[in-house]
Amino acid sequence: MFEVPSYFRWQDLLDILVVAFIIHQLISIIRGTRSVQMVLGLFILSIVYFIAKIFDLSALMWLMQTFLSSLLLIVIIVFQQDIRRALTQVGKSPFQKTMDVADKDLDEIIRSVFYLSKRRIGALIVIERETGLQDYVESGFDLDSKLCKEMLISIFMPVSPLHDGGVIIHKGRIQSAGCILPLTQNPYINKRYGTRHRAAIGISEETDAVVLVVSEETQEISVVRHGALTTVSDEISLSNSLRAIFIPKEGASQSWKSWF
């Protein structure tokens, strides 16, 4: 008969904490996405399998065994976006310093988005951080241009052939324009948000990029980060938000603190 050990080692506590942390991170990754319903569906199928086993339902057991035997492959296919996002998070170094954007570059971006907002011109600006965006850069048109207000405005003017896509800013330069970005699969996104906002949320879910969105219908300016969208009302609010992200006061120590 199996006996439970009468002692509790410190390794057991560490084991429990690590497993709890992994489960918490997995829940955080899939929360608010379609994956929640998929996990629930797999859980229900597992319950159906055990019920069939208890009542000796041969045909149902055979069907469930056939399905569950390919469970690993099914999980990889269904959750490929979440797995990629999780591996990206794991691959980040807690000691890696965030690639900061110069103060003057932030000023150019802020001035351009408010100029566009006042004239009801939509815009989608992606500012790269630690996670590389080369896959999305290649979907657009390579510019490698100086980052300035005039250039950003000209890209998003309705007569420009590049205005429909996103602009990617890399190391203080406009690297690419007209980029195709992934749309979020989150079913709980407000219905009033269109493709531009869904693309901003989508790229922020898969990477650590900071995205600015200008709505041509409402003139709203939003900051999107880690799948969360925040609307700003004036230049001071936007300036404070961006500087808190890209110009941390605590310097290099900020990276490992935020990771922890």
mmCIF file of C-alpha atoms in Angstrom:
data_model
loop_
_atom_site.group_PDB
_atom_site.id
_atom_site.type_symbol
_atom_site.label_atom_id
_atom_site.label_comp_id
_atom_site.label_asym_id
_atom_site.label_seq_id
_atom_site.Cartn_x
_atom_site.Cartn_y
_atom_site.Cartn_z
ATOM 1 C CA MET A 1 0.000 0.000 0.000
ATOM 2 C CA PHE A 2 1.234 3.482 -0.916
ATOM 3 C CA GLU A 3 2.260 5.511 2.137
ATOM 4 C CA VAL A 4 2.410 9.288 2.248
ATOM 5 C CA PRO A 5 5.774 10.501 3.614
ATOM 6 C CA SER A 6 5.482 11.841 7.145
ATOM 7 C CA TYR A 7 7.986 14.638 6.498
ATOM 8 C CA PHE A 8 7.869 17.703 4.271
ATOM 9 C CA ARG A 9 11.073 18.772 2.514
ATOM 10 C CA TRP A 10 11.938 22.290 1.427
ATOM 11 C CA GLN A 11 12.211 20.894 -2.119
ATOM 12 C CA ASP A 12 8.498 20.009 -1.950
ATOM 13 C CA LEU A 13 7.612 23.593 -1.116
ATOM 14 C CA LEU A 14 9.789 24.845 -3.963
ATOM 15 C CA ASP A 15 8.167 22.328 -6.316
ATOM 16 C CA ILE A 16 4.666 23.513 -5.382
ATOM 17 C CA LEU A 17 5.597 27.189 -5.785
ATOM 18 C CA VAL A 18 7.164 26.640 -9.230
ATOM 19 C CA VAL A 19 4.155 24.653 -10.474
ATOM 20 C CA ALA A 20 1.755 27.277 -9.076
ATOM 21 C CA PHE A 21 3.745 30.035 -10.804
ATOM 22 C CA ILE A 22 3.674 28.188 -14.144
ATOM 23 C CA ILE A 23 -0.087 27.603 -13.886
ATOM 24 C CA HIS A 24 -0.636 31.259 -12.979
ATOM 25 C CA GLN A 25 1.419 32.416 -15.980
ATOM 26 C CA LEU A 26 -0.464 30.094 -18.334
ATOM 27 C CA ILE A 27 -3.794 31.417 -17.060
ATOM 28 C CA SER A 28 -2.559 35.002 -17.500
ATOM 29 C CA ILE A 29 -1.540 34.276 -21.101
ATOM 30 C CA ILE A 30 -4.861 32.749 -22.200
ATOM 31 C CA ARG A 31 -7.138 34.955 -20.076
ATOM 32 C CA GLY A 32 -9.557 36.957 -22.183
ATOM 33 C CA THR A 33 -8.901 34.941 -25.350
ATOM 34 C CA ARG A 34 -10.717 32.160 -27.202
ATOM 35 C CA SER A 35 -8.293 29.693 -25.611
ATOM 36 C CA VAL A 36 -10.353 29.811 -22.394
ATOM 37 C CA GLN A 37 -13.310 28.240 -24.193
ATOM 38 C CA MET A 38 -10.990 25.699 -25.830
ATOM 39 C CA VAL A 39 -9.532 24.655 -22.471
ATOM 40 C CA LEU A 40 -13.057 24.310 -21.091
ATOM 41 C CA GLY A 41 -13.991 22.162 -24.101
ATOM 42 C CA LEU A 42 -11.031 19.827 -23.525
ATOM 43 C CA PHE A 43 -11.944 19.586 -19.843
ATOM 44 C CA ILE A 44 -15.543 18.597 -20.713
ATOM 45 C CA LEU A 45 -14.291 15.957 -23.158
ATOM 46 C CA SER A 46 -12.088 14.504 -20.431
ATOM 47 C CA ILE A 47 -15.083 14.266 -18.108
ATOM 48 C CA VAL A 48 -17.070 12.531 -20.862
ATOM 49 C CA TYR A 49 -14.229 9.997 -21.260
ATOM 50 C CA PHE A 50 -14.199 9.119 -17.537
ATOM 51 C CA ILE A 51 -18.002 8.807 -17.480
ATOM 52 C CA ALA A 52 -17.825 6.430 -20.456
ATOM 53 C CA LYS A 53 -15.170 4.412 -18.634
ATOM 54 C CA ILE A 54 -17.212 4.211 -15.428
ATOM 55 C CA PHE A 55 -20.361 3.025 -17.231
ATOM 56 C CA ASP A 56 -18.403 0.844 -19.681
ATOM 57 C CA LEU A 57 -19.718 2.561 -22.812
ATOM 58 C CA SER A 58 -17.483 0.830 -25.362
ATOM 59 C CA ALA A 59 -18.302 2.850 -28.474
ATOM 60 C CA LEU A 60 -17.982 6.192 -26.690
ATOM 61 C CA MET A 61 -14.753 5.061 -25.008
ATOM 62 C CA TRP A 62 -13.265 4.075 -28.372
ATOM 63 C CA LEU A 63 -14.235 7.430 -29.856
ATOM 64 C CA MET A 64 -12.781 9.392 -26.935
ATOM 65 C CA GLN A 65 -9.579 7.311 -26.850
ATOM 66 C CA THR A 66 -9.062 7.944 -30.562
ATOM 67 C CA PHE A 67 -9.498 11.657 -30.022
ATOM 68 C CA LEU A 68 -7.407 11.916 -26.841
ATOM 69 C CA SER A 69 -4.574 9.856 -28.346
ATOM 70 C CA SER A 70 -3.853 12.847 -30.604
ATOM 71 C CA LEU A 71 -4.301 15.353 -27.779
ATOM 72 C CA LEU A 72 -0.713 16.644 -27.875
ATOM 73 C CA LEU A 73 -0.942 17.419 -31.593
ATOM 74 C CA ILE A 74 -4.365 19.022 -31.125
ATOM 75 C CA VAL A 75 -3.074 21.232 -28.290
ATOM 76 C CA ILE A 76 -0.100 22.400 -30.387
ATOM 77 C CA ILE A 77 -2.341 23.289 -33.345
ATOM 78 C CA VAL A 78 -5.127 24.942 -31.351
ATOM 79 C CA PHE A 79 -2.900 26.861 -28.937
ATOM 80 C CA GLN A 80 -0.051 27.739 -31.301
ATOM 81 C CA GLN A 81 -0.485 31.502 -30.774
ATOM 82 C CA ASP A 82 -0.496 31.127 -26.979
ATOM 83 C CA ILE A 83 2.489 28.764 -27.038
ATOM 84 C CA ARG A 84 4.470 31.221 -29.157
ATOM 85 C CA ARG A 85 3.580 34.069 -26.817
ATOM 86 C CA ALA A 86 4.552 31.991 -23.758
ATOM 87 C CA LEU A 87 7.916 31.020 -25.261
ATOM 88 C CA THR A 88 8.590 34.664 -26.083
ATOM 89 C CA GLN A 89 7.977 35.593 -22.462
ATOM 90 C CA VAL A 90 10.213 32.767 -21.212
ATOM 91 C CA GLY A 91 12.981 33.770 -23.614
ATOM 92 C CA LYS A 92 13.234 37.282 -22.208
ATOM 93 C CA SER A 93 16.145 37.908 -19.899
ATOM 94 C CA PRO A 94 15.175 39.506 -16.559
ATOM 95 C CA PHE A 95 18.433 41.483 -16.700
ATOM 96 C CA GLN A 96 18.029 42.764 -20.263
ATOM 97 C CA LYS A 97 17.687 46.522 -20.392
ATOM 98 C CA THR A 98 14.731 47.868 -22.309
ATOM 99 C CA MET A 99 15.679 49.661 -25.515
ATOM 100 C CA ASP A 100 14.725 53.214 -24.564
ATOM 101 C CA VAL A 101 13.467 55.784 -27.046
ATOM 102 C CA ALA A 102 15.087 59.213 -26.985
ATOM 103 C CA ASP A 103 13.110 62.034 -25.440
ATOM 104 C CA LYS A 104 13.100 64.001 -28.707
ATOM 105 C CA ASP A 105 11.714 60.984 -30.569
ATOM 106 C CA LEU A 106 8.792 60.755 -28.162
ATOM 107 C CA ASP A 107 8.086 64.451 -28.730
ATOM 108 C CA GLU A 108 7.922 63.901 -32.498
ATOM 109 C CA ILE A 109 5.531 60.973 -32.069
ATOM 110 C CA ILE A 110 3.285 62.819 -29.610
ATOM 111 C CA ARG A 111 3.043 65.932 -31.804
ATOM 112 C CA SER A 112 2.236 63.865 -34.885
ATOM 113 C CA VAL A 113 -0.579 61.799 -33.317
ATOM 114 C CA PHE A 114 -2.328 64.888 -31.945
ATOM 115 C CA TYR A 115 -1.973 66.623 -35.311
ATOM 116 C CA LEU A 116 -3.597 63.616 -36.974
ATOM 117 C CA SER A 117 -6.291 63.339 -34.303
ATOM 118 C CA LYS A 118 -7.423 66.956 -34.718
ATOM 119 C CA ARG A 119 -7.882 66.355 -38.450
ATOM 120 C CA ARG A 120 -9.653 62.982 -38.032
ATOM 121 C CA ILE A 121 -6.872 61.030 -39.717
ATOM 122 C CA GLY A 122 -6.403 57.472 -38.478
ATOM 123 C CA ALA A 123 -2.957 56.181 -37.512
ATOM 124 C CA LEU A 124 -1.283 53.066 -36.150
ATOM 125 C CA ILE A 125 2.257 53.448 -34.762
ATOM 126 C CA VAL A 126 4.173 50.503 -33.284
ATOM 127 C CA ILE A 127 7.223 51.244 -31.138
ATOM 128 C CA GLU A 128 9.532 48.246 -30.861
ATOM 129 C CA ARG A 129 11.013 47.290 -27.498
ATOM 130 C CA GLU A 130 12.806 44.032 -26.596
ATOM 131 C CA THR A 131 10.852 41.646 -28.834
ATOM 132 C CA GLY A 132 11.944 41.902 -32.471
ATOM 133 C CA LEU A 133 9.294 42.783 -35.052
ATOM 134 C CA GLN A 134 11.144 41.688 -38.195
ATOM 135 C CA ASP A 135 8.327 39.366 -39.291
ATOM 136 C CA TYR A 136 5.946 42.319 -39.397
ATOM 137 C CA VAL A 137 8.536 44.695 -40.847
ATOM 138 C CA GLU A 138 8.873 42.439 -43.888
ATOM 139 C CA SER A 139 5.111 42.647 -44.528
ATOM 140 C CA GLY A 140 5.376 46.392 -45.203
ATOM 141 C CA PHE A 141 7.554 48.770 -47.162
ATOM 142 C CA ASP A 142 11.094 49.385 -45.950
ATOM 143 C CA LEU A 143 11.761 53.073 -45.262
ATOM 144 C CA ASP A 144 14.566 53.352 -42.682
ATOM 145 C CA SER A 145 13.673 57.006 -42.404
ATOM 146 C CA LYS A 146 14.409 59.675 -39.829
ATOM 147 C CA LEU A 147 11.722 59.839 -37.183
ATOM 148 C CA CYS A 148 9.985 63.196 -37.429
ATOM 149 C CA LYS A 149 6.485 64.616 -37.194
ATOM 150 C CA GLU A 150 6.294 65.541 -40.877
ATOM 151 C CA MET A 151 7.214 62.040 -42.050
ATOM 152 C CA LEU A 152 4.658 60.331 -39.813
ATOM 153 C CA ILE A 153 1.920 62.722 -40.900
ATOM 154 C CA SER A 154 2.678 62.222 -44.584
ATOM 155 C CA ILE A 155 2.509 58.427 -44.214
ATOM 156 C CA PHE A 156 -0.979 58.468 -42.699
ATOM 157 C CA MET A 157 -2.521 61.065 -44.993
ATOM 158 C CA PRO A 158 -5.488 59.461 -46.831
ATOM 159 C CA VAL A 159 -3.831 60.063 -50.213
ATOM 160 C CA SER A 160 -0.754 58.075 -49.162
ATOM 161 C CA PRO A 161 -0.577 54.461 -50.407
ATOM 162 C CA LEU A 162 0.871 53.445 -47.008
ATOM 163 C CA HIS A 163 -1.822 54.917 -44.740
ATOM 164 C CA ASP A 164 -3.802 51.694 -44.251
ATOM 165 C CA GLY A 165 -1.041 49.691 -42.537
ATOM 166 C CA GLY A 166 0.998 50.185 -39.400
ATOM 167 C CA VAL A 167 4.273 52.059 -38.972
ATOM 168 C CA ILE A 168 7.062 50.305 -37.047
ATOM 169 C CA ILE A 169 9.617 52.420 -35.199
ATOM 170 C CA HIS A 170 12.940 50.734 -34.455
ATOM 171 C CA LYS A 171 15.862 52.380 -32.634
ATOM 172 C CA GLY A 172 14.463 55.868 -33.153
ATOM 173 C CA ARG A 173 13.862 55.454 -36.880
ATOM 174 C CA ILE A 174 10.802 54.725 -39.013
ATOM 175 C CA GLN A 175 11.831 51.284 -40.174
ATOM 176 C CA SER A 176 8.772 50.264 -42.160
ATOM 177 C CA ALA A 177 5.283 51.478 -43.140
ATOM 178 C CA GLY A 178 2.146 49.826 -44.464
ATOM 179 C CA CYS A 179 2.830 46.799 -42.244
ATOM 180 C CA ILE A 180 0.209 44.078 -41.808
ATOM 181 C CA LEU A 181 -0.339 43.311 -38.125
ATOM 182 C CA PRO A 182 -2.158 40.359 -36.517
ATOM 183 C CA LEU A 183 -5.714 40.993 -35.341
ATOM 184 C CA THR A 184 -6.587 40.086 -31.778
ATOM 185 C CA GLN A 185 -8.753 37.002 -31.261
ATOM 186 C CA ASN A 186 -10.118 38.308 -27.959
ATOM 187 C CA PRO A 187 -13.937 37.943 -28.158
ATOM 188 C CA TYR A 188 -14.479 40.503 -25.388
ATOM 189 C CA ILE A 189 -13.117 43.503 -27.271
ATOM 190 C CA ASN A 190 -15.632 46.359 -27.473
ATOM 191 C CA LYS A 191 -17.570 46.139 -30.751
ATOM 192 C CA ARG A 192 -16.999 49.819 -31.472
ATOM 193 C CA TYR A 193 -13.307 49.179 -32.134
ATOM 194 C CA GLY A 194 -12.449 48.522 -35.749
ATOM 195 C CA THR A 195 -9.621 46.746 -37.540
ATOM 196 C CA ARG A 196 -6.993 49.352 -36.631
ATOM 197 C CA HIS A 197 -7.595 48.959 -32.885
ATOM 198 C CA ARG A 198 -7.822 45.169 -33.140
ATOM 199 C CA ALA A 199 -4.487 45.093 -34.969
ATOM 200 C CA ALA A 200 -2.936 47.264 -32.247
ATOM 201 C CA ILE A 201 -4.197 44.937 -29.525
ATOM 202 C CA GLY A 202 -3.128 41.882 -31.536
ATOM 203 C CA ILE A 203 0.512 42.963 -31.961
ATOM 204 C CA SER A 204 0.688 43.991 -28.280
ATOM 205 C CA GLU A 205 -0.572 40.552 -27.229
ATOM 206 C CA GLU A 206 2.169 38.771 -29.175
ATOM 207 C CA THR A 207 5.039 41.175 -28.413
ATOM 208 C CA ASP A 208 6.057 43.760 -25.809
ATOM 209 C CA ALA A 209 5.687 46.608 -28.309
ATOM 210 C CA VAL A 210 3.907 49.827 -27.348
ATOM 211 C CA VAL A 211 1.285 50.872 -29.886
ATOM 212 C CA LEU A 212 -0.385 54.235 -30.483
ATOM 213 C CA VAL A 213 -3.742 54.325 -32.260
ATOM 214 C CA VAL A 214 -5.586 57.345 -33.603
ATOM 215 C CA SER A 215 -9.263 56.858 -34.389
ATOM 216 C CA GLU A 216 -10.496 58.766 -37.413
ATOM 217 C CA GLU A 217 -14.134 58.440 -36.255
ATOM 218 C CA THR A 218 -13.858 59.545 -32.609
ATOM 219 C CA GLN A 219 -10.468 61.357 -32.696
ATOM 220 C CA GLU A 220 -9.454 59.262 -29.687
ATOM 221 C CA ILE A 221 -5.776 58.544 -29.076
ATOM 222 C CA SER A 222 -5.055 55.244 -27.350
ATOM 223 C CA VAL A 223 -1.957 53.593 -25.915
ATOM 224 C CA VAL A 224 -1.988 49.808 -26.276
ATOM 225 C CA ARG A 225 0.322 47.593 -24.268
ATOM 226 C CA HIS A 226 0.143 43.891 -23.316
ATOM 227 C CA GLY A 227 -3.311 43.626 -24.871
ATOM 228 C CA ALA A 228 -4.727 46.508 -22.791
ATOM 229 C CA LEU A 229 -6.003 49.693 -24.411
ATOM 230 C CA THR A 230 -5.874 53.021 -22.565
ATOM 231 C CA THR A 231 -7.309 56.256 -23.983
ATOM 232 C CA VAL A 232 -5.444 59.511 -23.337
ATOM 233 C CA SER A 233 -7.078 62.929 -23.413
ATOM 234 C CA ASP A 234 -4.197 65.375 -23.865
ATOM 235 C CA GLU A 235 -0.528 65.666 -24.752
ATOM 236 C CA ILE A 236 0.592 65.771 -21.131
ATOM 237 C CA SER A 237 -1.127 62.461 -20.320
ATOM 238 C CA LEU A 238 0.366 60.793 -23.380
ATOM 239 C CA SER A 239 3.801 62.236 -22.648
ATOM 240 C CA ASN A 240 3.718 60.971 -19.061
ATOM 241 C CA SER A 241 2.565 57.500 -20.155
ATOM 242 C CA LEU A 242 5.278 57.094 -22.799
ATOM 243 C CA ARG A 243 8.066 58.508 -20.663
ATOM 244 C CA ALA A 244 7.121 56.170 -17.803
ATOM 245 C CA ILE A 245 7.611 53.252 -20.221
ATOM 246 C CA PHE A 246 10.653 54.318 -22.227
ATOM 247 C CA ILE A 247 12.512 56.587 -19.827
ATOM 248 C CA PRO A 248 12.265 54.851 -16.422
ATOM 249 C CA LYS A 249 13.557 56.904 -13.529
ATOM 250 C CA GLU A 250 15.217 53.950 -11.797
ATOM 251 C CA GLY A 251 17.447 53.156 -14.759
ATOM 252 C CA ALA A 252 18.674 49.644 -15.460
ATOM 253 C CA SER A 253 17.367 48.205 -12.175
ATOM 254 C CA GLN A 254 13.811 48.742 -13.437
ATOM 255 C CA SER A 255 14.023 45.758 -15.836
ATOM 256 C CA TRP A 256 14.616 43.006 -13.282
ATOM 257 C CA LYS A 257 12.180 44.570 -10.789
ATOM 258 C CA SER A 258 9.305 44.634 -13.301
ATOM 259 C CA TRP A 259 10.131 41.069 -14.412
ATOM 260 C CA PHE A 260 10.070 39.843 -10.802
#
